[in-house]
PDB file of C-alpha atoms in Angstrom:
ATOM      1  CA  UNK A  28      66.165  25.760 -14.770  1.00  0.00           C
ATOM      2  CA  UNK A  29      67.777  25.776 -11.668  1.00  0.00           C
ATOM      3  CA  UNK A  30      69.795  23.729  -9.748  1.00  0.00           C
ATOM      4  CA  UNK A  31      68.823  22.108  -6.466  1.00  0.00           C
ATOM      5  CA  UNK A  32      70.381  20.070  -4.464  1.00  0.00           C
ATOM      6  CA  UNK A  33      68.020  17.921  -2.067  1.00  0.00           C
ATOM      7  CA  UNK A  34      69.258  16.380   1.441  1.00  0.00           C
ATOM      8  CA  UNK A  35      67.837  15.767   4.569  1.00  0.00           C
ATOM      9  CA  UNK A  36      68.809  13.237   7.819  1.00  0.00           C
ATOM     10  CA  UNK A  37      65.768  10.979   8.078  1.00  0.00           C
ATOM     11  CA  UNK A  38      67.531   8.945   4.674  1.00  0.00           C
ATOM     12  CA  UNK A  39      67.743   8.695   1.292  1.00  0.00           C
ATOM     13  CA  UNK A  40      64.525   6.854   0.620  1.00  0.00           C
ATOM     14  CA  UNK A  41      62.499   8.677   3.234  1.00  0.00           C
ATOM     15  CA  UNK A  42      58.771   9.892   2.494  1.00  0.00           C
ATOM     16  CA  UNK A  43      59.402  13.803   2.955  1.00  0.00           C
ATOM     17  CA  UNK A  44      62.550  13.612   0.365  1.00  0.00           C
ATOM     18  CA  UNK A  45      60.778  12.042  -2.393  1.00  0.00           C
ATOM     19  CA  UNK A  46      57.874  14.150  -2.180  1.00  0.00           C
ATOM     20  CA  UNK A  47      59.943  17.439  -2.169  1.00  0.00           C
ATOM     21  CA  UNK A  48      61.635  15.861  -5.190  1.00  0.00           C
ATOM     22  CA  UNK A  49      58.528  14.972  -6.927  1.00  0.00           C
ATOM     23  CA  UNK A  50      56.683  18.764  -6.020  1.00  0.00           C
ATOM     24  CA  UNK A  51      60.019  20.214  -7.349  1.00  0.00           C
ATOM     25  CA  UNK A  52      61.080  18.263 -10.030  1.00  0.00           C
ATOM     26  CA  UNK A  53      58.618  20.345 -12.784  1.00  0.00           C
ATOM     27  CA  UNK A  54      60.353  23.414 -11.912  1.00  0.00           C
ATOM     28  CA  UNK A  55      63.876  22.732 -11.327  1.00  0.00           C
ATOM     29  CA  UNK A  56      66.783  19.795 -11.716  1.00  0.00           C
ATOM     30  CA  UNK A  57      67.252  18.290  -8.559  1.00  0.00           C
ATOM     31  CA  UNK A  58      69.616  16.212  -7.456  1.00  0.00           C
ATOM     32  CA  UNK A  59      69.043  14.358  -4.739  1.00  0.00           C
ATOM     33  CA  UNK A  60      72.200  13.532  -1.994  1.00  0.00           C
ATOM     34  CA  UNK A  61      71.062  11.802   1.204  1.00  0.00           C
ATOM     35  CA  UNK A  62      72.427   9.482   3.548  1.00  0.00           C
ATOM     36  CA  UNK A  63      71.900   5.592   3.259  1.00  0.00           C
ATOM     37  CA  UNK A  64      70.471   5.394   6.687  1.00  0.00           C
ATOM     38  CA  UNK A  65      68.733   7.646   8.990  1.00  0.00           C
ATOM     39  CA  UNK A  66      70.969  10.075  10.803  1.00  0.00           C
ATOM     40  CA  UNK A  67      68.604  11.771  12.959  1.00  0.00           C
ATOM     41  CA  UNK A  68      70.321  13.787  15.444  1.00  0.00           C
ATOM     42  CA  UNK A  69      73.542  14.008  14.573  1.00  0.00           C
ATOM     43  CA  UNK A  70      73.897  17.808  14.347  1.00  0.00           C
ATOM     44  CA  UNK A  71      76.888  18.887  11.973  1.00  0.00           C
ATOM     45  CA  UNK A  72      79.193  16.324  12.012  1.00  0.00           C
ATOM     46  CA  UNK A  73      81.807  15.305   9.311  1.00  0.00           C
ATOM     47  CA  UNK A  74      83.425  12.098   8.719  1.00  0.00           C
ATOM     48  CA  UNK A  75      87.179  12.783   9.139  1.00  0.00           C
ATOM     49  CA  UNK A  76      88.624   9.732  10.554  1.00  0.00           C
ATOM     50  CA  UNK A  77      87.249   6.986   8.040  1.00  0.00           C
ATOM     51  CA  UNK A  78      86.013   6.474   4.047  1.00  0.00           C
ATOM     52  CA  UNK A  79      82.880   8.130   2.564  1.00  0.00           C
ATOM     53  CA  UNK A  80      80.802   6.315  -0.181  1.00  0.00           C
ATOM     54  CA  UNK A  81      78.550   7.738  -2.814  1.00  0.00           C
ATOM     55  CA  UNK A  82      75.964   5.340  -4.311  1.00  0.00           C
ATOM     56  CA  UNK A  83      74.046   6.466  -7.682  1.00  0.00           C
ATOM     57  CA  UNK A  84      70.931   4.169  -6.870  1.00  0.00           C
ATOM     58  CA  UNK A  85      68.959   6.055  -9.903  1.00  0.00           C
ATOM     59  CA  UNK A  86      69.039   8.725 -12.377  1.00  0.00           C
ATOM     60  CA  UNK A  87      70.247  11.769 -10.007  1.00  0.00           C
ATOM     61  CA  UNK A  88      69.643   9.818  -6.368  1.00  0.00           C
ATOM     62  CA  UNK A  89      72.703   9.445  -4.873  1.00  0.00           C
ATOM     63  CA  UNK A  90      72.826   7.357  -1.487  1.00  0.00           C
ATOM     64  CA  UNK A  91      75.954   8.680   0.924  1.00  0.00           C
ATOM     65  CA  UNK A  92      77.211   6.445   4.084  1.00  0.00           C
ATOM     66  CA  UNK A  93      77.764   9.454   5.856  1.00  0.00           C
ATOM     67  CA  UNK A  94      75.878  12.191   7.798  1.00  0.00           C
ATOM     68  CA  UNK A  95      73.821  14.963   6.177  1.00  0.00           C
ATOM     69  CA  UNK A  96      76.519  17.480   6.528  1.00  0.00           C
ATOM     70  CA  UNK A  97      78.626  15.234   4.719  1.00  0.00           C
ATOM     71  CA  UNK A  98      75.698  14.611   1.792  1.00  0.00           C
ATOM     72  CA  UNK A  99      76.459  18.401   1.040  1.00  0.00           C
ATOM     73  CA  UNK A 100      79.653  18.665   0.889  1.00  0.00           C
ATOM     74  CA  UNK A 101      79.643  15.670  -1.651  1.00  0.00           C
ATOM     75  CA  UNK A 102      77.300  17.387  -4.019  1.00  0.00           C
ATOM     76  CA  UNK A 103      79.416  21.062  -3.578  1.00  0.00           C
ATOM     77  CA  UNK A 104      82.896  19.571  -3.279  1.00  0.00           C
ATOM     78  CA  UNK A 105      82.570  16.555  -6.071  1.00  0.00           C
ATOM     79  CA  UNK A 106      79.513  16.013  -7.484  1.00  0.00           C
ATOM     80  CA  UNK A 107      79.689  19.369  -9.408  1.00  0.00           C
ATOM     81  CA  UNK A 108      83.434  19.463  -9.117  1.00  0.00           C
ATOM     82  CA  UNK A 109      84.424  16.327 -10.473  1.00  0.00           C
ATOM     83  CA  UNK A 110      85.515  16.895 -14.358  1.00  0.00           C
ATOM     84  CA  UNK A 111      84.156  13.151 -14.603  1.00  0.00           C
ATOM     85  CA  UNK A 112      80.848  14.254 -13.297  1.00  0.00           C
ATOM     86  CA  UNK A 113      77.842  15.613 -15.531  1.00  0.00           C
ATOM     87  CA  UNK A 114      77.221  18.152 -13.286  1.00  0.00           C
ATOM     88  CA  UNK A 115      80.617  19.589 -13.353  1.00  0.00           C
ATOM     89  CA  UNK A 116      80.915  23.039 -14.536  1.00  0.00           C
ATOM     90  CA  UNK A 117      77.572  23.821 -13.459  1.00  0.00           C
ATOM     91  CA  UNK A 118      76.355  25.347 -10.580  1.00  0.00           C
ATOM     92  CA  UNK A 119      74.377  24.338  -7.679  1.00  0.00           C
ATOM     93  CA  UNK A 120      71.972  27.246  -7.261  1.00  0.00           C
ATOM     94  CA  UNK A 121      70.290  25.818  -3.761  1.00  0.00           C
ATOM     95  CA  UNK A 122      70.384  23.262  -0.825  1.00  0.00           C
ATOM     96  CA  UNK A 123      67.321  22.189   0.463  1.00  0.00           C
ATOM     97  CA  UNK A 124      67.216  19.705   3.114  1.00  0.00           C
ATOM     98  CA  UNK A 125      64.234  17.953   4.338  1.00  0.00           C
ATOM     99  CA  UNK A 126      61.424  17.197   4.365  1.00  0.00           C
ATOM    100  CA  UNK A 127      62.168  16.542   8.034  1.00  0.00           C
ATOM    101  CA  UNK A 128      59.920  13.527   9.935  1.00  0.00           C
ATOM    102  CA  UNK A 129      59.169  15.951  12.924  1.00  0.00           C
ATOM    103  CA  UNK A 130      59.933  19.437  14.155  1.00  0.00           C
ATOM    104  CA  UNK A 131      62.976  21.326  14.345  1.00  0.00           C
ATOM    105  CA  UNK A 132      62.403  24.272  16.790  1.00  0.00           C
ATOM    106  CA  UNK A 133      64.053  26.205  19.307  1.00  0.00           C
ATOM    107  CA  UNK A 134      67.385  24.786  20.224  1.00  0.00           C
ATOM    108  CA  UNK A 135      66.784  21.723  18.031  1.00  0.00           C
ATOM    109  CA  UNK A 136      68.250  23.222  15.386  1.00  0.00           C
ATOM    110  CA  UNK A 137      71.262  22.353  17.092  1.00  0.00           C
ATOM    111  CA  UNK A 138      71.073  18.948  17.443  1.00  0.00           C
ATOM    112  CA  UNK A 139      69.254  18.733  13.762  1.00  0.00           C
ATOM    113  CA  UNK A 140      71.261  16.439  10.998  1.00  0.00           C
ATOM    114  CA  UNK A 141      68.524  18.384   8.698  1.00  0.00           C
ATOM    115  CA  UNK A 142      69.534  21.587   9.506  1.00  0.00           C
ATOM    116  CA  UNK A 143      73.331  20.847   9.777  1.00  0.00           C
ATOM    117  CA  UNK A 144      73.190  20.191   6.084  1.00  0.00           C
ATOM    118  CA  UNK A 145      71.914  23.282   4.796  1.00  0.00           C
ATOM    119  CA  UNK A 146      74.197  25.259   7.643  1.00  0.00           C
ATOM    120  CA  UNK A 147      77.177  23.160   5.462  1.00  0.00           C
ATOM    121  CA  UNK A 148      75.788  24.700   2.118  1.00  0.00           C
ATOM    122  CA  UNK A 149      75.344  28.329   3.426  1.00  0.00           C
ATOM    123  CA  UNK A 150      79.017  28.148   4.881  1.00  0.00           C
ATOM    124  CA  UNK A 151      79.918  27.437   1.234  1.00  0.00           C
ATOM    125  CA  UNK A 152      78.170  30.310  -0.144  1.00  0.00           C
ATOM    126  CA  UNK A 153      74.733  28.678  -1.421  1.00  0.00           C
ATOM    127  CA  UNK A 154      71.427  29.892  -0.386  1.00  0.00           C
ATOM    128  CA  UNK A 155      69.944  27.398   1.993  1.00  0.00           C
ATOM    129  CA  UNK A 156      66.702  25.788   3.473  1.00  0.00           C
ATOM    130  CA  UNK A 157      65.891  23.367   6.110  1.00  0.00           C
ATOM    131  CA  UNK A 158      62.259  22.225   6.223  1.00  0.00           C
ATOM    132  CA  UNK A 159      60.271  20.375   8.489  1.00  0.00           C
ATOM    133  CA  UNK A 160      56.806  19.413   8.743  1.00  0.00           C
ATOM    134  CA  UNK A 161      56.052  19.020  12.659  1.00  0.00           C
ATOM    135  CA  UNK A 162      54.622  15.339  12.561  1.00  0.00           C
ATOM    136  CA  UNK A 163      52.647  14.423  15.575  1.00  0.00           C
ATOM    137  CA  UNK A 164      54.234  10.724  16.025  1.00  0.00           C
ATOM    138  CA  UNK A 165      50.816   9.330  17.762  1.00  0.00           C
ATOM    139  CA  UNK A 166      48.817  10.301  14.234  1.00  0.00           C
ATOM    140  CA  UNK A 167      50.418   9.542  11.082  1.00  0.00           C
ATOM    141  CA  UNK A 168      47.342   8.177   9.080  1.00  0.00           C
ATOM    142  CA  UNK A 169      47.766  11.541   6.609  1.00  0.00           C
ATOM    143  CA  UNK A 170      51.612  11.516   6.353  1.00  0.00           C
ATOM    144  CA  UNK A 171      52.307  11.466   2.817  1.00  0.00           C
ATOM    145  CA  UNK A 172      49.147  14.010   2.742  1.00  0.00           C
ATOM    146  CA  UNK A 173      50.508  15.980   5.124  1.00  0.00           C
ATOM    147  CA  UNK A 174      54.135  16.497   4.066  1.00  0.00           C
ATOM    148  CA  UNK A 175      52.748  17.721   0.746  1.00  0.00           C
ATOM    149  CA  UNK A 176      51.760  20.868   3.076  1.00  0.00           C
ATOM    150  CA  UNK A 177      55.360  21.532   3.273  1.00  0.00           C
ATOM    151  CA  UNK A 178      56.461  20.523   0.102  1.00  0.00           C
ATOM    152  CA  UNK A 179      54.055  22.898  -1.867  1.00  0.00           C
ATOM    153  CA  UNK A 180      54.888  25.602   0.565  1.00  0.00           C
ATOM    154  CA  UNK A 181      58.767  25.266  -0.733  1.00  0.00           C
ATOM    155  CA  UNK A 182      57.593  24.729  -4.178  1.00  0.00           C
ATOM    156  CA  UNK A 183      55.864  28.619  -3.969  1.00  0.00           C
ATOM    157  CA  UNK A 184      59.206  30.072  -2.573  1.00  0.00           C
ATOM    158  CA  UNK A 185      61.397  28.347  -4.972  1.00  0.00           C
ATOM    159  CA  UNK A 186      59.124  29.671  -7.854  1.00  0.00           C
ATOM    160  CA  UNK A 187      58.981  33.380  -6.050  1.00  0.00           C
ATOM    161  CA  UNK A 188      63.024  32.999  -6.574  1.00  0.00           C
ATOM    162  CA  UNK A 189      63.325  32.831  -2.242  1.00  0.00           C
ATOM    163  CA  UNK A 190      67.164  32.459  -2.858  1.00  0.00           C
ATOM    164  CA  UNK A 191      67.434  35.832  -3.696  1.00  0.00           C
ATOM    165  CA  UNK A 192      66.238  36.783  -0.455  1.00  0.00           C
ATOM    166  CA  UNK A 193      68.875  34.883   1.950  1.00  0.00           C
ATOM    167  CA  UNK A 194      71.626  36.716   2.635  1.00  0.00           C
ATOM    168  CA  UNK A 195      75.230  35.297   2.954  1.00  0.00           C
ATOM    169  CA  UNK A 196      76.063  33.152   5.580  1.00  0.00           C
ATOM    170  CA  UNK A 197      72.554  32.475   6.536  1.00  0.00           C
ATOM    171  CA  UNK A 198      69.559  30.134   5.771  1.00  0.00           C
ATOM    172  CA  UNK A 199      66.185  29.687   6.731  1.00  0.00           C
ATOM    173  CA  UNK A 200      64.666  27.339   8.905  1.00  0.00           C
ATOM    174  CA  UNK A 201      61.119  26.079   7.836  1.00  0.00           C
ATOM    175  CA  UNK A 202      58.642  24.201  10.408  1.00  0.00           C
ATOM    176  CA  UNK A 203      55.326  22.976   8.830  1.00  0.00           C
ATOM    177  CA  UNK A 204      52.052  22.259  11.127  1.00  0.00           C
ATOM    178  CA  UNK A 205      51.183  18.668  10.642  1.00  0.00           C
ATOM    179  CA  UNK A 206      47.754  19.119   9.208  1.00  0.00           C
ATOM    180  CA  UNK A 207      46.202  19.803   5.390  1.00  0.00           C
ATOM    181  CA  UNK A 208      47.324  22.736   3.511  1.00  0.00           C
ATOM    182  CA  UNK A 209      43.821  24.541   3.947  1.00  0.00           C
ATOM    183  CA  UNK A 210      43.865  24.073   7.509  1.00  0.00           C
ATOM    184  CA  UNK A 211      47.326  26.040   7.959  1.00  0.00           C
ATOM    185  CA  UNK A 212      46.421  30.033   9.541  1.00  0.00           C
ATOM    186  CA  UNK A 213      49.113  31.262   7.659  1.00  0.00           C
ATOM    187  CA  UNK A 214      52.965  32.084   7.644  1.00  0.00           C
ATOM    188  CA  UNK A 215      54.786  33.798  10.312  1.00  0.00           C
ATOM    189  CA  UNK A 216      58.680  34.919  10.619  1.00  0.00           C
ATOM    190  CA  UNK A 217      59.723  34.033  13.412  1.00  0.00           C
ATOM    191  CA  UNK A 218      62.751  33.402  16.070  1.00  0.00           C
ATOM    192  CA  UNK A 219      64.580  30.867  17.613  1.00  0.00           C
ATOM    193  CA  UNK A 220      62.745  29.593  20.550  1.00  0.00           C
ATOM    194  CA  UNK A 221      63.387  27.358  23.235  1.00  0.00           C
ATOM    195  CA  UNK A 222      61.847  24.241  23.701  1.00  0.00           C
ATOM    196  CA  UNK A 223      61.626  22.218  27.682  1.00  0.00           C
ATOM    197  CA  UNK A 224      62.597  18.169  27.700  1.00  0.00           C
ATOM    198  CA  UNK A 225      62.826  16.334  30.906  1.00  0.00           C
ATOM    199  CA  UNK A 226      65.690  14.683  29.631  1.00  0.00           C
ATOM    200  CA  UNK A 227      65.655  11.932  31.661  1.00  0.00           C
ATOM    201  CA  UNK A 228      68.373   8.900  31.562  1.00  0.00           C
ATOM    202  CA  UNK A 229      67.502   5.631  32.211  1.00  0.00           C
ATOM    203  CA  UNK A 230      69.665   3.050  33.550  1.00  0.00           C
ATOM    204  CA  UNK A 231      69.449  -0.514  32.390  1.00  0.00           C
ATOM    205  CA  UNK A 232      71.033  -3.719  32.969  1.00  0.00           C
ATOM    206  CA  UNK A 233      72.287  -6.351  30.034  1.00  0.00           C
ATOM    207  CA  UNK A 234      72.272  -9.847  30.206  1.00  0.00           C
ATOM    208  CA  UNK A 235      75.667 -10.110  31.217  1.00  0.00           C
ATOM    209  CA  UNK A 236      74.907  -7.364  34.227  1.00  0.00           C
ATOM    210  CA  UNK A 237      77.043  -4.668  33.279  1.00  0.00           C
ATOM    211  CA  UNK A 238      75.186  -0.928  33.005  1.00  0.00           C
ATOM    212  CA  UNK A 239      73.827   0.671  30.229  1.00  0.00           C
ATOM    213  CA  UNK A 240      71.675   3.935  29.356  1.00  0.00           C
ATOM    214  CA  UNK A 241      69.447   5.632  27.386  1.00  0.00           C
ATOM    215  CA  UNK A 242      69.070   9.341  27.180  1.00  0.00           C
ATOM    216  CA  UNK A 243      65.308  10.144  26.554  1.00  0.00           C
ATOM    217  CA  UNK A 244      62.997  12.258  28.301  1.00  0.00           C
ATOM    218  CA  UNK A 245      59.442  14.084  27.729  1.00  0.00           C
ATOM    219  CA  UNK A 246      58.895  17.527  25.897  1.00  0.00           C
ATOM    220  CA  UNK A 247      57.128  19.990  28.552  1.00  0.00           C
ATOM    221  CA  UNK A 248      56.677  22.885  26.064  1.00  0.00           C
ATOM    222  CA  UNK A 249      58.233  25.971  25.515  1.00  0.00           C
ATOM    223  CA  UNK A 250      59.466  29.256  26.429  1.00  0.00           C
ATOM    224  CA  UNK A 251      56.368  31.740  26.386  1.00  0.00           C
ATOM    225  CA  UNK A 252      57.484  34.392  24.719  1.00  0.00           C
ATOM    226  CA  UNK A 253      56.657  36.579  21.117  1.00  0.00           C
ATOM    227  CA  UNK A 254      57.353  35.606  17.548  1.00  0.00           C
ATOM    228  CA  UNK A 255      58.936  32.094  18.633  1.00  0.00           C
ATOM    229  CA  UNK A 256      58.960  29.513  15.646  1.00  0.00           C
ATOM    230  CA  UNK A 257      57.376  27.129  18.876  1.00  0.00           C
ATOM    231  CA  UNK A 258      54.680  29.541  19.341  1.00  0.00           C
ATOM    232  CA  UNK A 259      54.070  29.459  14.927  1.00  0.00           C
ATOM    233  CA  UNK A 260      53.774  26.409  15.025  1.00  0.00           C
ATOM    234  CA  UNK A 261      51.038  26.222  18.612  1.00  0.00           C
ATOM    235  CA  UNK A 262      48.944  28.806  16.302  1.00  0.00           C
ATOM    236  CA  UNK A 263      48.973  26.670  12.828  1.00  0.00           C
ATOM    237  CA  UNK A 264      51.117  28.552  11.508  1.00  0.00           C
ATOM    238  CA  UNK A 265      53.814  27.923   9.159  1.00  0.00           C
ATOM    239  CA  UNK A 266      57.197  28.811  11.083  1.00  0.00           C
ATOM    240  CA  UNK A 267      59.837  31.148   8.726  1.00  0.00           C
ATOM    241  CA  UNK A 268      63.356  31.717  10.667  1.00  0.00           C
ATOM    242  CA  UNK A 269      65.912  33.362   9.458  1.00  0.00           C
ATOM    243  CA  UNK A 270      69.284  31.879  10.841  1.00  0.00           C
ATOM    244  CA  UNK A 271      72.617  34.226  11.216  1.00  0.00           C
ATOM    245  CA  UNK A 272      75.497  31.830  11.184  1.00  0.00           C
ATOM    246  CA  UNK A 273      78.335  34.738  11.945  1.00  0.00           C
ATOM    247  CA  UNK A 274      78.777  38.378  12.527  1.00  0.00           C
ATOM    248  CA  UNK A 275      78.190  39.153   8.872  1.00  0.00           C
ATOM    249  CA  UNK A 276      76.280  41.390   6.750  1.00  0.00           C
ATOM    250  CA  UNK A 277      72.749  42.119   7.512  1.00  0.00           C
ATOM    251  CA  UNK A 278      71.441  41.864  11.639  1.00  0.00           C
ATOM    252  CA  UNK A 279      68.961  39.326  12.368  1.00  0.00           C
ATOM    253  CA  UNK A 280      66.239  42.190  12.430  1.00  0.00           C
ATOM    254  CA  UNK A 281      66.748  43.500   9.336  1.00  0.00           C
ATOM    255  CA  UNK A 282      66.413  39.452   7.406  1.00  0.00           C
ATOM    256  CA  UNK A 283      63.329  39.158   9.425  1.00  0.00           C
ATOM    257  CA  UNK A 284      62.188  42.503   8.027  1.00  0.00           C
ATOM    258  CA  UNK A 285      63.049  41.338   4.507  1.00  0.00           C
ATOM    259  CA  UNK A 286      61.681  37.581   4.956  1.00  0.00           C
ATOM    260  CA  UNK A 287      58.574  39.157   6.008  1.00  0.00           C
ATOM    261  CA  UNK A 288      58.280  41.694   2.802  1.00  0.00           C
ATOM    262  CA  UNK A 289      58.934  38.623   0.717  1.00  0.00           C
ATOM    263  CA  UNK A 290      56.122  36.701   2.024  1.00  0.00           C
ATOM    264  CA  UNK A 291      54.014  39.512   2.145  1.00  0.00           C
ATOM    265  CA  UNK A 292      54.685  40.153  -1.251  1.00  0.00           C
ATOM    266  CA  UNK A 293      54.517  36.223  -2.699  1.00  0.00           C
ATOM    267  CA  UNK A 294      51.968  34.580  -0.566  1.00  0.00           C
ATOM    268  CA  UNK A 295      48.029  34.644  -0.542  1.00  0.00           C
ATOM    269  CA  UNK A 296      46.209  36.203   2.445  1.00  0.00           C
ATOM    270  CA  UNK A 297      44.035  33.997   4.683  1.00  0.00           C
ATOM    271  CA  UNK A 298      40.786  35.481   4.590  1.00  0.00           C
TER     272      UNK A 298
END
């Protein structure tokens, strides 16, 4: 079976994690690397300037103190390179990191711990997902229900051998409607949109009367305009971006062309 290595930035013990790993587990080994806290928005960052810890805290669940990007490069770099490990000399055949508590569209990906991670894999060579499932934060009575949307969504790619289809130096960036599985219209490839926050900062004052802030702010929708992942995701639709990370190999056209076939070819039609 093959190898997959599970990540994500909302933590280790998070909801959409464990139920990836549990849709998965039937199919594949996976081997699950994932910070000890949540690291939500902390975009690809590495821990240079201080120690890293890995914590086994059950049979293939390792906890890591640092951010998501770092998670991979544990499980690449040592995990299955360690000649103490019992991975090594085995190969890690995919990164998938989420499930994600909430979307990660248009320019989020930027910001995104969850999609940092798999970025770090694909830079290493290893075919590469980030999913999210789109959570609405004032209705999470169906949460676990609702992640299993995107979880059986990754199981059908897996099985349909999706890392065949991402090309180097790219991955693909899954968003998830938060609803039931039968209530999803169907899968669209999409782009990279852009997504409007007020991004408001409010000042404060501590007890001792010195300044502080927080940076917050409203979302006020998106950029109008055609096959955004934003708009997917408007229409109930599950959101499929391909991501180029450099000037290599195939154009962004052509993997959305190929994506597409894929789906086409692995997927059931809405009737």
């Amino acid at each position: 079976m093959m190898n997959i290595v599970l990540t994500n930035d909302d933590g280790v013990h998070a909801p959409g994690i464990n139920i990836l790993r549990e849709s998965l587990a039937d199919i594949a080994n996976v081997i699950v690397v994932a910070p000890l806290t949540e690291r939500s928005t902390t975009g690809h960052t590495l821990t240079l300037d201080t120690t890293v810890r890995l914590q086994e805290i059950s049979e293939n669940i390792y906890g890591c103190n640092g951010f998501p990007a770092d998670c991979s490069l544990m499980a690449i770099g040592h995990l299955f390179k360690n000649p103490q490990s019992k991975y090594y000399g085995q190969k890690i055949d995919m990164v998938i990191s989420g499930i994600n508590r909430g979307a990660n569209l248009g320019q989020d990906v930027y910001y995104s711990g969850t999609v940092a991670a798999a970025r770090e894999a694909a830079f290493h060579g290893i075919p590469s997902i980030a999913v999210s499932s789109c959570m609405d934060f004032l209705n999470t009575e169906n949460k676990d229900l609702y992640y299993y949307s995107a979880s059986n969504f990754i199981k059908t790619l897996v099985q349909s051998n999706i890392s065949k289809v991402i090309p180097q130096m790219s991955l693909l960036n899954i968003n998830v409607p938060w609803c039931k599985e039968a209530e999803i219209l169907g899968t669209r490839v999409t782009k990279t949109g852009l997504r409007k926050y007020s991004e408001e900062i409010e000042e404060r004052i501590d007890f001792r009367g010195r300044k502080y802030y927080w940076i917050g702010g409203i979302y006020k929708g998106y950029e109008d305009f055609s096959d955004s992942d934003c708009q997917a995701i408007e229409d109930k639709m599950i959101s499929v971006a391909p991501v180029k990370l450099c000037d290599y190999g195939r154009s962004q056209m052509e993997m959305m062309e190929t994506v597409k076939g894929f789906l086409e070819d692995v997927l059931p039609r809405k009737s």
